[in-house]
Structure formats: C-alpha cells, structure tokens
Amino acid sequence: MKQNSGGGYKTKQKEKILQYLISHPNQHITAQEISHHLNQNGTTVGTATIYRQLDQLVHDGTIRKYTIDSRTGACYEYLPDAGECHRHFHLKCMQCEKLYHVACEHLCELEAHILEHHGFQIDQSKTVLYGICEECREKNKN
Amino acid sequence: MKQNSGGGYKTKQKEKILQYLISHPNQHITAQEISHHLNQNGTTVGTATIYRQLDQLVHDGTIRKYTIDSRTGACYEYLPDAGECHRHFHLKCMQCEKLYHVACEHLCELEAHILEHHGFQIDQSKTVLYGICEECREKNKN
DNA sequence: TTGCGTGCAAAGGTTTTGCATGGCA
DNA sequence: TGCCATGCAAAACCTTTGCACGCAA
C-alpha cells in the first residue's frame, strides 16, 4: 500500500497545500483557488509547485481529482477517510457541489456485476457519480 | 422545449460537423478530431466555428459533452436516441486509458434505485466509472 | 553533501473572442 | 436586404516543462 504523502521531503509548501485542502473537505478546490489563497497570506507558492504537489497527492490517494468542465479546469478534493472509503461510492451534486457518501448493497452488487459480466474492476475510491441531489431538485421546481 | 438545431441558419459547416458526429455514434470525439477530419477532405472549417457549433449542439441536446481529463480537453458524442434507455455508462481503464461504453440493464436499474432510495438523480453524461479493464488485469497476472 | 523541491518563465494545449466578410432566408 | 455564421488571428486559460537555486535529510 502506498501511504506516505511524504514520498519525498516535507516542505512548507506541501504542508500548506494539503492544509488548505483538508480545511475544505467535501468541496471542489481548483489549483487556482489554492494559488490565490496561498499567495494572499504572505507566502509565495509557485503555480508549478501546486500542480506538482497536487499530482503527487492524487497519486498517493490523499486527494481526488475531478474534471467537470474543461473550461473551468480540474478540481481537487481532500478525502477525509481514505481508508474507510472502500465500501461506498460517492455522489457529487453538480449544482450545490456537495459530496454524498452512499454505502448501499446495490452498489456492491453493481460492482460485482460489472466485474463478472463486463470484466471491469471498478475502483470505488476513484469513481464519482455525478448528478443532482434531492435538495437541489426541489429548489429547481420553484 | 428547445429543439431546433437550426436555431439559426442551415450551413454547410454545421451539416458537416453534425454528420461527422453522427457517423461515429457511441464514440468520444474531440474538437481536434473534427477539425482534422474536416480540413482533410478539402473543405475548410475554422476551429472557432467548430467550437461554436458544438456548443450549440450540446445546448440543443443533440450531442453530449464529456470532460474526462482537463489536460486532454473535452469530448463530444452524438446521442442516437435521446429518449430511450439507449443511454450508457462509461468505464475508464486507469491503466491503458481505454474508454469502454456499457449499456446494461443493471446500470439503468442502479440509476432508478439511487433516484428512488437516495433522492439522487445521476447524470450519465458526467459520470465515469474508473477501474481496471479485463485486458489489463490479464496483463498484470504475468 | 546529495538530490529532491521550488520559482520563475517559457512553452504547449485547448477554447474563446473581436472583427470584417460571406452566405442564408 | 438584414443578420447570423464563418475564418482568421489574437487572446485568454489551464497545465506542463526546463533550469538554476534552495533546502530537507
């Protein structure tokens, strides 16, 4: 298992980037937002560094990368309980941006079905189902 | 309901772009591929025109837009029968990067289940299931 | 000391926009 | 004729890469 988010040295920049992501759980954060935030608070973190660190964090499984729209660019999100995320799927509302965790038999069955009948082994930790949540659908009716 | 893909004039360019998409159903086509194809066959279609028409087609509901990776850019896909359960999900192999299209009852059931029991309406056009395909799993055994 | 991490700037892509021209209705 | 659509080029963006320097171990 890969686990050390310190596949390399521990640096201030790495810390700050991860801290920012951790302090915004279940939210889509863009590289730009991180850059803005970090360069506002005195420190200076280059764009390249941000992207390099994000890549590494994604690779480590600490955060997740989404791309909803190529125009907006990629989004990143901290995974609060990476270890416990094996038994459930994630539903992401495209309207309110909220992330829902759903542990449901149907989803486990689905996974088994896809593996058995389609030969494809789903990685739940990487998969996100996009859509609109109930709350937002209610809002939209008005 | 918006329906007229002729929200404006009918032009050769518009025709050609849609024709290309229609002739490649259930496939992900990038703007670049369309550009390549159209500028190979004698005609000349500007990049801007392609993007403008694609935007319009997406808005009309004639085609669907995907963004799997912000680095690669967006993909577009013609929708043969928007009404039927002709819809399908996408499986993306994280190893060989291949994209699989799966139209399966189980997935439609899943969608219904999630909507009914979890109040979440999945948008298949934005959803990609990540994992490892059979081919790659075989390779990995060796 | 070793070599990874960082910043800066430049490069590489995709997508958008401005403007004059061309073509549909 | 009136206006939308097109092309071209430039611009705007996001992301990656090269290189010299700095810093963790």
mmCIF file of C-alpha atoms (C1' of nucleotides) in Angstrom:
data_model
loop_
_atom_site.group_PDB
_atom_site.id
_atom_site.type_symbol
_atom_site.label_atom_id
_atom_site.label_comp_id
_atom_site.label_asym_id
_atom_site.label_seq_id
_atom_site.Cartn_x
_atom_site.Cartn_y
_atom_site.Cartn_z
ATOM 1 C CA MET A 1 0.000 0.000 0.000
ATOM 2 C CA LYS A 2 1.226 3.458 -0.821
ATOM 3 C CA GLN A 3 0.702 5.699 2.108
ATOM 4 C CA ASN A 4 3.418 8.194 2.734
ATOM 5 C CA SER A 5 2.344 11.511 1.395
ATOM 6 C CA GLY A 6 5.952 12.175 2.104
ATOM 7 C CA GLY A 7 7.199 10.172 -0.788
ATOM 8 C CA GLY A 8 9.853 12.817 -0.590
ATOM 9 C CA TYR A 9 10.843 15.684 1.664
ATOM 10 C CA LYS A 10 8.478 17.512 3.940
ATOM 11 C CA THR A 11 8.287 21.124 2.890
ATOM 12 C CA LYS A 12 6.296 24.163 3.924
ATOM 13 C CA GLN A 13 4.619 24.365 0.553
ATOM 14 C CA LYS A 14 3.496 20.775 0.633
ATOM 15 C CA GLU A 15 2.085 21.304 4.118
ATOM 16 C CA LYS A 16 0.201 24.449 3.182
ATOM 17 C CA ILE A 17 -1.354 22.965 0.100
ATOM 18 C CA LEU A 18 -2.571 19.909 1.945
ATOM 19 C CA GLN A 19 -3.756 22.028 4.869
ATOM 20 C CA TYR A 20 -5.878 24.132 2.593
ATOM 21 C CA LEU A 21 -7.463 21.079 1.056
ATOM 22 C CA ILE A 22 -8.058 19.493 4.453
ATOM 23 C CA SER A 23 -9.732 22.638 5.727
ATOM 24 C CA HIS A 24 -12.183 22.460 2.857
ATOM 25 C CA PRO A 25 -13.458 18.884 2.948
ATOM 26 C CA ASN A 26 -16.141 17.774 0.549
ATOM 27 C CA GLN A 27 -15.554 20.741 -1.687
ATOM 28 C CA HIS A 28 -14.149 21.211 -5.115
ATOM 29 C CA ILE A 29 -10.968 23.187 -4.991
ATOM 30 C CA THR A 30 -9.193 24.339 -8.109
ATOM 31 C CA ALA A 31 -5.474 24.835 -8.454
ATOM 32 C CA GLN A 32 -6.223 28.470 -8.997
ATOM 33 C CA GLU A 33 -8.048 28.791 -5.696
ATOM 34 C CA ILE A 34 -5.154 27.246 -3.861
ATOM 35 C CA SER A 35 -2.771 29.601 -5.590
ATOM 36 C CA HIS A 36 -4.904 32.608 -4.723
ATOM 37 C CA HIS A 37 -5.221 31.612 -1.100
ATOM 38 C CA LEU A 38 -1.577 30.796 -0.523
ATOM 39 C CA ASN A 39 -0.271 33.896 -2.233
ATOM 40 C CA GLN A 40 -2.639 36.069 -0.255
ATOM 41 C CA ASN A 41 -1.332 35.021 3.124
ATOM 42 C CA GLY A 42 2.148 36.296 2.662
ATOM 43 C CA THR A 43 3.714 33.089 1.495
ATOM 44 C CA THR A 44 4.586 32.555 -2.091
ATOM 45 C CA VAL A 45 3.940 29.252 -3.746
ATOM 46 C CA GLY A 46 4.567 28.869 -7.436
ATOM 47 C CA THR A 47 1.912 27.507 -9.702
ATOM 48 C CA ALA A 48 4.160 24.715 -10.853
ATOM 49 C CA THR A 49 4.696 23.598 -7.284
ATOM 50 C CA ILE A 50 0.978 23.493 -6.677
ATOM 51 C CA TYR A 51 0.371 21.309 -9.679
ATOM 52 C CA ARG A 52 3.283 19.058 -8.864
ATOM 53 C CA GLN A 53 2.109 18.580 -5.299
ATOM 54 C CA LEU A 54 -1.469 18.021 -6.355
ATOM 55 C CA ASP A 55 -0.317 15.354 -8.763
ATOM 56 C CA GLN A 56 1.563 13.648 -6.001
ATOM 57 C CA LEU A 57 -1.323 13.841 -3.556
ATOM 58 C CA VAL A 58 -3.642 12.358 -6.139
ATOM 59 C CA HIS A 59 -1.167 9.609 -6.771
ATOM 60 C CA ASP A 60 -0.882 8.928 -3.052
ATOM 61 C CA GLY A 61 -4.639 8.698 -2.802
ATOM 62 C CA THR A 62 -4.828 11.552 -0.338
ATOM 63 C CA ILE A 63 -6.922 13.728 -2.583
ATOM 64 C CA ARG A 64 -9.061 13.111 -5.601
ATOM 65 C CA LYS A 65 -9.047 14.852 -8.926
ATOM 66 C CA TYR A 66 -12.204 15.762 -10.792
ATOM 67 C CA THR A 67 -12.782 17.369 -14.109
ATOM 68 C CA ILE A 68 -16.310 18.568 -14.541
ATOM 69 C CA ASP A 69 -15.692 21.083 -17.269
ATOM 70 C CA SER A 70 -12.627 21.537 -19.407
ATOM 71 C CA ARG A 71 -13.274 25.235 -19.380
ATOM 72 C CA THR A 72 -13.067 25.557 -15.632
ATOM 73 C CA GLY A 73 -10.144 23.229 -15.277
ATOM 74 C CA ALA A 74 -9.611 20.405 -12.841
ATOM 75 C CA CYS A 75 -10.816 20.315 -9.255
ATOM 76 C CA TYR A 76 -9.275 18.590 -6.282
ATOM 77 C CA GLU A 77 -10.829 17.337 -3.098
ATOM 78 C CA TYR A 78 -9.494 16.006 0.147
ATOM 79 C CA LEU A 79 -10.661 12.565 1.182
ATOM 80 C CA PRO A 80 -11.468 12.648 4.904
ATOM 81 C CA ASP A 81 -11.371 8.922 5.413
ATOM 82 C CA ALA A 82 -9.419 7.404 2.634
ATOM 83 C CA GLY A 83 -9.198 4.154 4.487
ATOM 84 C CA GLU A 84 -12.896 3.754 5.059
ATOM 85 C CA CYS A 85 -13.888 4.777 1.587
ATOM 86 C CA HIS A 86 -13.624 1.308 0.198
ATOM 87 C CA ARG A 87 -17.140 0.247 0.972
ATOM 88 C CA HIS A 88 -19.101 3.059 -0.509
ATOM 89 C CA PHE A 89 -19.498 5.216 -3.539
ATOM 90 C CA HIS A 90 -19.553 8.937 -3.896
ATOM 91 C CA LEU A 91 -22.304 11.023 -5.365
ATOM 92 C CA LYS A 92 -21.424 14.532 -6.297
ATOM 93 C CA CYS A 93 -24.102 17.127 -6.827
ATOM 94 C CA MET A 94 -23.138 19.290 -9.758
ATOM 95 C CA GLN A 95 -25.290 22.120 -8.542
ATOM 96 C CA CYS A 96 -24.503 22.588 -4.869
ATOM 97 C CA GLU A 97 -21.149 20.799 -5.154
ATOM 98 C CA LYS A 98 -21.930 18.685 -2.126
ATOM 99 C CA LEU A 99 -20.472 15.215 -1.882
ATOM 100 C CA TYR A 100 -22.634 12.365 -0.677
ATOM 101 C CA HIS A 101 -21.316 9.089 0.624
ATOM 102 C CA VAL A 102 -23.524 6.152 -0.139
ATOM 103 C CA ALA A 103 -22.913 2.694 1.185
ATOM 104 C CA CYS A 104 -25.574 0.581 -0.409
ATOM 105 C CA GLU A 105 -25.885 -3.053 -1.323
ATOM 106 C CA HIS A 106 -26.966 -2.148 -4.790
ATOM 107 C CA LEU A 107 -23.662 -0.521 -5.432
ATOM 108 C CA CYS A 108 -21.730 -3.509 -4.230
ATOM 109 C CA GLU A 109 -23.878 -5.692 -6.441
ATOM 110 C CA LEU A 110 -23.235 -3.394 -9.306
ATOM 111 C CA GLU A 111 -19.542 -3.682 -8.785
ATOM 112 C CA ALA A 112 -19.771 -7.454 -8.737
ATOM 113 C CA HIS A 113 -21.930 -7.465 -11.834
ATOM 114 C CA ILE A 114 -19.610 -5.251 -13.814
ATOM 115 C CA LEU A 115 -16.679 -7.402 -12.849
ATOM 116 C CA GLU A 116 -18.405 -10.651 -13.681
ATOM 117 C CA HIS A 117 -20.234 -9.727 -16.845
ATOM 118 C CA HIS A 118 -18.097 -6.979 -18.244
ATOM 119 C CA GLY A 119 -14.691 -7.925 -16.899
ATOM 120 C CA PHE A 120 -14.150 -4.495 -15.486
ATOM 121 C CA GLN A 121 -12.991 -3.992 -11.929
ATOM 122 C CA ILE A 122 -14.274 -0.716 -10.581
ATOM 123 C CA ASP A 123 -12.124 1.299 -8.235
ATOM 124 C CA GLN A 124 -14.554 2.910 -5.836
ATOM 125 C CA SER A 125 -12.027 5.301 -4.484
ATOM 126 C CA LYS A 126 -11.606 6.862 -7.898
ATOM 127 C CA THR A 127 -15.182 6.781 -9.049
ATOM 128 C CA VAL A 128 -17.676 9.546 -8.568
ATOM 129 C CA LEU A 129 -21.243 9.517 -9.773
ATOM 130 C CA TYR A 130 -22.321 12.937 -10.891
ATOM 131 C CA GLY A 131 -25.825 14.263 -10.835
ATOM 132 C CA ILE A 132 -28.281 16.462 -8.977
ATOM 133 C CA CYS A 133 -29.234 15.847 -5.372
ATOM 134 C CA GLU A 134 -32.748 15.832 -3.980
ATOM 135 C CA GLU A 135 -32.342 19.169 -2.283
ATOM 136 C CA CYS A 136 -31.355 20.901 -5.479
ATOM 137 C CA ARG A 137 -34.091 19.223 -7.474
ATOM 138 C CA GLU A 138 -36.595 20.626 -5.002
ATOM 139 C CA LYS A 139 -35.100 24.055 -5.362
ATOM 140 C CA ASN A 140 -35.305 23.824 -9.110
ATOM 141 C CA LYS A 141 -39.028 23.161 -9.038
ATOM 142 C CA ASN A 142 -39.709 26.656 -7.809
ATOM 143 C CA MET B 1 -38.572 22.782 -25.297
ATOM 144 C CA LYS B 2 -35.591 23.747 -27.315
ATOM 145 C CA GLN B 3 -35.358 21.564 -30.325
ATOM 146 C CA ASN B 4 -34.330 23.301 -33.468
ATOM 147 C CA SER B 5 -30.757 22.509 -34.131
ATOM 148 C CA GLY B 6 -31.395 25.262 -36.611
ATOM 149 C CA GLY B 7 -31.684 27.912 -34.026
ATOM 150 C CA GLY B 8 -30.152 29.819 -36.858
ATOM 151 C CA TYR B 9 -29.307 29.289 -40.494
ATOM 152 C CA LYS B 10 -28.507 25.957 -42.037
ATOM 153 C CA THR B 11 -24.935 25.999 -43.244
ATOM 154 C CA LYS B 12 -22.554 23.521 -44.822
ATOM 155 C CA GLN B 13 -20.245 23.666 -41.836
ATOM 156 C CA LYS B 14 -22.990 22.918 -39.378
ATOM 157 C CA GLU B 15 -24.064 19.974 -41.515
ATOM 158 C CA LYS B 16 -20.575 18.544 -41.798
ATOM 159 C CA ILE B 17 -19.835 18.764 -38.118
ATOM 160 C CA LEU B 18 -23.054 17.025 -37.179
ATOM 161 C CA GLN B 19 -22.580 14.444 -39.924
ATOM 162 C CA TYR B 20 -19.188 13.528 -38.582
ATOM 163 C CA LEU B 21 -20.541 13.084 -35.093
ATOM 164 C CA ILE B 22 -23.499 11.038 -36.349
ATOM 165 C CA SER B 23 -21.205 8.778 -38.316
ATOM 166 C CA HIS B 24 -19.309 7.990 -35.132
ATOM 167 C CA PRO B 25 -22.019 7.079 -32.656
ATOM 168 C CA ASN B 26 -21.071 5.974 -29.177
ATOM 169 C CA GLN B 27 -17.616 7.350 -29.568
ATOM 170 C CA HIS B 28 -15.848 10.192 -27.958
ATOM 171 C CA ILE B 29 -14.845 12.781 -30.498
ATOM 172 C CA THR B 30 -12.662 15.735 -29.707
ATOM 173 C CA ALA B 31 -12.900 19.098 -31.347
ATOM 174 C CA GLN B 32 -9.453 18.480 -32.687
ATOM 175 C CA GLU B 33 -10.506 15.283 -34.438
ATOM 176 C CA ILE B 34 -13.377 17.043 -36.106
ATOM 177 C CA SER B 35 -11.063 19.777 -37.231
ATOM 178 C CA HIS B 36 -8.568 17.283 -38.616
ATOM 179 C CA HIS B 37 -11.199 15.342 -40.486
ATOM 180 C CA LEU B 38 -12.978 18.310 -41.995
ATOM 181 C CA ASN B 39 -9.842 20.044 -43.115
ATOM 182 C CA GLN B 40 -8.571 16.894 -44.717
ATOM 183 C CA ASN B 41 -11.487 16.498 -47.052
ATOM 184 C CA GLY B 42 -10.950 19.656 -48.984
ATOM 185 C CA THR B 43 -13.331 21.800 -47.034
ATOM 186 C CA THR B 44 -12.089 24.302 -44.561
ATOM 187 C CA VAL B 45 -13.823 24.766 -41.255
ATOM 188 C CA GLY B 46 -12.371 27.126 -38.727
ATOM 189 C CA THR B 47 -11.703 25.999 -35.203
ATOM 190 C CA ALA B 48 -13.887 28.731 -33.825
ATOM 191 C CA THR B 49 -16.797 27.554 -35.923
ATOM 192 C CA ILE B 50 -16.389 24.012 -34.691
ATOM 193 C CA TYR B 51 -16.481 25.086 -31.074
ATOM 194 C CA ARG B 52 -19.398 27.397 -31.671
ATOM 195 C CA GLN B 53 -21.399 24.688 -33.366
ATOM 196 C CA LEU B 54 -20.521 22.106 -30.755
ATOM 197 C CA ASP B 55 -21.708 24.449 -28.057
ATOM 198 C CA GLN B 56 -24.956 24.886 -29.851
ATOM 199 C CA LEU B 57 -25.454 21.183 -30.426
ATOM 200 C CA VAL B 58 -24.804 20.487 -26.765
ATOM 201 C CA HIS B 59 -27.277 23.147 -25.816
ATOM 202 C CA ASP B 60 -29.851 21.687 -28.191
ATOM 203 C CA GLY B 61 -29.345 18.294 -26.599
ATOM 204 C CA THR B 62 -28.255 16.728 -29.864
ATOM 205 C CA ILE B 63 -24.839 15.798 -28.616
ATOM 206 C CA ARG B 64 -23.278 15.357 -25.215
ATOM 207 C CA LYS B 65 -20.151 16.861 -23.834
ATOM 208 C CA TYR B 66 -17.702 14.993 -21.624
ATOM 209 C CA THR B 67 -14.606 16.103 -19.903
ATOM 210 C CA ILE B 68 -12.609 13.193 -18.699
ATOM 211 C CA ASP B 69 -9.324 14.927 -18.343
ATOM 212 C CA SER B 70 -8.736 18.650 -18.344
ATOM 213 C CA ARG B 71 -5.431 18.018 -19.979
ATOM 214 C CA THR B 72 -6.818 16.199 -22.984
ATOM 215 C CA GLY B 73 -9.721 18.518 -23.496
ATOM 216 C CA ALA B 74 -13.410 17.880 -23.941
ATOM 217 C CA CYS B 75 -15.059 15.105 -25.910
ATOM 218 C CA TYR B 76 -18.355 15.130 -27.721
ATOM 219 C CA GLU B 77 -20.708 12.327 -28.556
ATOM 220 C CA TYR B 78 -23.790 12.049 -30.694
ATOM 221 C CA LEU B 79 -26.908 10.789 -28.952
ATOM 222 C CA PRO B 80 -28.678 8.288 -31.237
ATOM 223 C CA ASP B 81 -31.929 8.184 -29.303
ATOM 224 C CA ALA B 82 -32.061 10.629 -26.502
ATOM 225 C CA GLY B 83 -35.399 9.252 -25.363
ATOM 226 C CA GLU B 84 -34.714 5.574 -24.931
ATOM 227 C CA CYS B 85 -32.597 3.698 -22.452
ATOM 228 C CA HIS B 86 -30.118 3.693 -25.223
ATOM 229 C CA ARG B 87 -28.019 5.515 -22.753
ATOM 230 C CA HIS B 88 -24.932 4.058 -21.317
ATOM 231 C CA PHE B 89 -22.228 4.479 -18.758
ATOM 232 C CA HIS B 90 -18.551 4.885 -19.258
ATOM 233 C CA LEU B 91 -15.833 2.741 -17.838
ATOM 234 C CA LYS B 92 -12.389 4.182 -17.957
ATOM 235 C CA CYS B 93 -9.405 1.928 -17.517
ATOM 236 C CA MET B 94 -6.842 3.718 -15.423
ATOM 237 C CA GLN B 95 -4.049 1.595 -16.794
ATOM 238 C CA CYS B 96 -4.454 1.520 -20.572
ATOM 239 C CA GLU B 97 -6.595 4.645 -20.570
ATOM 240 C CA LYS B 98 -9.142 2.970 -22.817
ATOM 241 C CA LEU B 99 -12.751 4.025 -22.525
ATOM 242 C CA TYR B 100 -15.484 1.408 -22.520
ATOM 243 C CA HIS B 101 -19.138 2.003 -23.201
ATOM 244 C CA VAL B 102 -21.559 -0.163 -21.320
ATOM 245 C CA ALA B 103 -25.284 -0.115 -21.875
ATOM 246 C CA CYS B 104 -26.643 -2.572 -19.355
ATOM 247 C CA GLU B 105 -29.929 -3.045 -17.583
ATOM 248 C CA HIS B 106 -28.172 -3.209 -14.273
ATOM 249 C CA LEU B 107 -26.964 0.302 -14.737
ATOM 250 C CA CYS B 108 -30.397 1.604 -15.569
ATOM 251 C CA GLU B 109 -31.719 -0.166 -12.510
ATOM 252 C CA LEU B 110 -28.981 1.335 -10.447
ATOM 253 C CA GLU B 111 -29.919 4.766 -11.642
ATOM 254 C CA ALA B 112 -33.557 4.170 -10.747
ATOM 255 C CA HIS B 113 -32.596 2.810 -7.362
ATOM 256 C CA ILE B 114 -30.389 5.733 -6.484
ATOM 257 C CA LEU B 115 -33.096 8.141 -7.512
ATOM 258 C CA GLU B 116 -35.807 6.385 -5.578
ATOM 259 C CA HIS B 117 -33.967 5.446 -2.416
ATOM 260 C CA HIS B 118 -31.328 8.117 -2.206
ATOM 261 C CA GLY B 119 -33.026 11.003 -3.980
ATOM 262 C CA PHE B 120 -30.088 11.499 -6.253
ATOM 263 C CA GLN B 121 -30.516 11.817 -9.987
ATOM 264 C CA ILE B 122 -27.439 10.578 -11.752
ATOM 265 C CA ASP B 123 -26.262 12.369 -14.852
ATOM 266 C CA GLN B 124 -24.731 9.695 -17.014
ATOM 267 C CA SER B 125 -23.105 12.200 -19.267
ATOM 268 C CA LYS B 126 -20.878 13.384 -16.465
ATOM 269 C CA THR B 127 -20.278 10.092 -14.780
ATOM 270 C CA VAL B 128 -17.327 7.872 -15.438
ATOM 271 C CA LEU B 129 -16.600 4.679 -13.561
ATOM 272 C CA TYR B 130 -12.886 4.215 -13.059
ATOM 273 C CA GLY B 131 -11.103 0.950 -12.694
ATOM 274 C CA ILE B 132 -9.050 -1.671 -14.487
ATOM 275 C CA CYS B 133 -10.257 -3.485 -17.567
ATOM 276 C CA GLU B 134 -10.094 -7.203 -18.172
ATOM 277 C CA GLU B 135 -7.295 -6.919 -20.689
ATOM 278 C CA CYS B 136 -5.064 -5.094 -18.273
ATOM 279 C CA ARG B 137 -5.890 -7.414 -15.411
ATOM 280 C CA GLU B 138 -4.752 -10.294 -17.579
ATOM 281 C CA LYS B 139 -1.556 -8.484 -18.391
ATOM 282 C CA ASN B 140 -0.914 -7.843 -14.740
ATOM 283 C CA LYS B 141 -1.068 -11.512 -13.904
ATOM 284 C CA ASN B 142 2.059 -12.194 -15.878
ATOM 285 C "C1'" DT C 1 26.745 16.577 0.791
ATOM 286 C "C1'" DT C 2 23.091 14.636 -2.039
ATOM 287 C "C1'" DG C 3 19.344 15.169 -4.658
ATOM 288 C "C1'" DC C 4 14.524 16.349 -4.309
ATOM 289 C "C1'" DG C 5 11.502 20.535 -4.169
ATOM 290 C "C1'" DT C 6 10.749 25.173 -5.596
ATOM 291 C "C1'" DG C 7 10.150 29.548 -8.543
ATOM 292 C "C1'" DC C 8 10.310 31.678 -12.464
ATOM 293 C "C1'" DA C 9 9.491 31.983 -17.082
ATOM 294 C "C1'" DA C 10 8.504 29.947 -21.283
ATOM 295 C "C1'" DA C 11 6.195 26.557 -23.837
ATOM 296 C "C1'" DG C 12 2.234 23.575 -25.191
ATOM 297 C "C1'" DG C 13 -2.675 22.803 -25.462
ATOM 298 C "C1'" DT C 14 -7.424 23.778 -25.752
ATOM 299 C "C1'" DT C 15 -11.097 27.042 -26.022
ATOM 300 C "C1'" DT C 16 -12.834 31.811 -26.565
ATOM 301 C "C1'" DT C 17 -13.279 36.397 -28.587
ATOM 302 C "C1'" DG C 18 -13.055 40.519 -31.979
ATOM 303 C "C1'" DC C 19 -13.799 41.948 -36.396
ATOM 304 C "C1'" DA C 20 -14.541 42.080 -41.238
ATOM 305 C "C1'" DT C 21 -16.514 39.189 -44.667
ATOM 306 C "C1'" DG C 22 -19.605 35.793 -46.651
ATOM 307 C "C1'" DG C 23 -23.947 33.370 -47.075
ATOM 308 C "C1'" DC C 24 -28.831 32.014 -45.678
ATOM 309 C "C1'" DA C 25 -33.577 33.438 -45.581
ATOM 310 C "C1'" DT D 1 -31.715 43.436 -47.529
ATOM 311 C "C1'" DG D 2 -30.979 42.062 -42.683
ATOM 312 C "C1'" DC D 3 -28.458 39.191 -39.776
ATOM 313 C "C1'" DC D 4 -26.423 35.228 -38.464
ATOM 314 C "C1'" DA D 5 -22.365 32.242 -39.336
ATOM 315 C "C1'" DT D 6 -17.707 31.912 -40.652
ATOM 316 C "C1'" DG D 7 -12.464 32.496 -40.700
ATOM 317 C "C1'" DC D 8 -8.616 34.272 -39.313
ATOM 318 C "C1'" DA D 9 -5.726 35.715 -35.855
ATOM 319 C "C1'" DA D 10 -5.022 37.050 -31.368
ATOM 320 C "C1'" DA D 11 -6.105 36.422 -26.720
ATOM 321 C "C1'" DA D 12 -7.268 34.026 -22.556
ATOM 322 C "C1'" DC D 13 -6.711 29.913 -19.876
ATOM 323 C "C1'" DC D 14 -5.052 25.933 -17.705
ATOM 324 C "C1'" DT D 15 -1.247 22.931 -17.257
ATOM 325 C "C1'" DT D 16 3.415 21.242 -18.090
ATOM 326 C "C1'" DT D 17 8.395 21.636 -18.644
ATOM 327 C "C1'" DG D 18 13.400 23.391 -18.315
ATOM 328 C "C1'" DC D 19 16.712 25.167 -15.473
ATOM 329 C "C1'" DA D 20 19.245 27.121 -11.698
ATOM 330 C "C1'" DC D 21 18.914 27.644 -6.888
ATOM 331 C "C1'" DG D 22 17.402 26.396 -2.162
ATOM 332 C "C1'" DC D 23 16.516 23.366 1.396
ATOM 333 C "C1'" DA D 24 15.461 18.820 3.816
ATOM 334 C "C1'" DA D 25 17.704 14.748 5.406
#
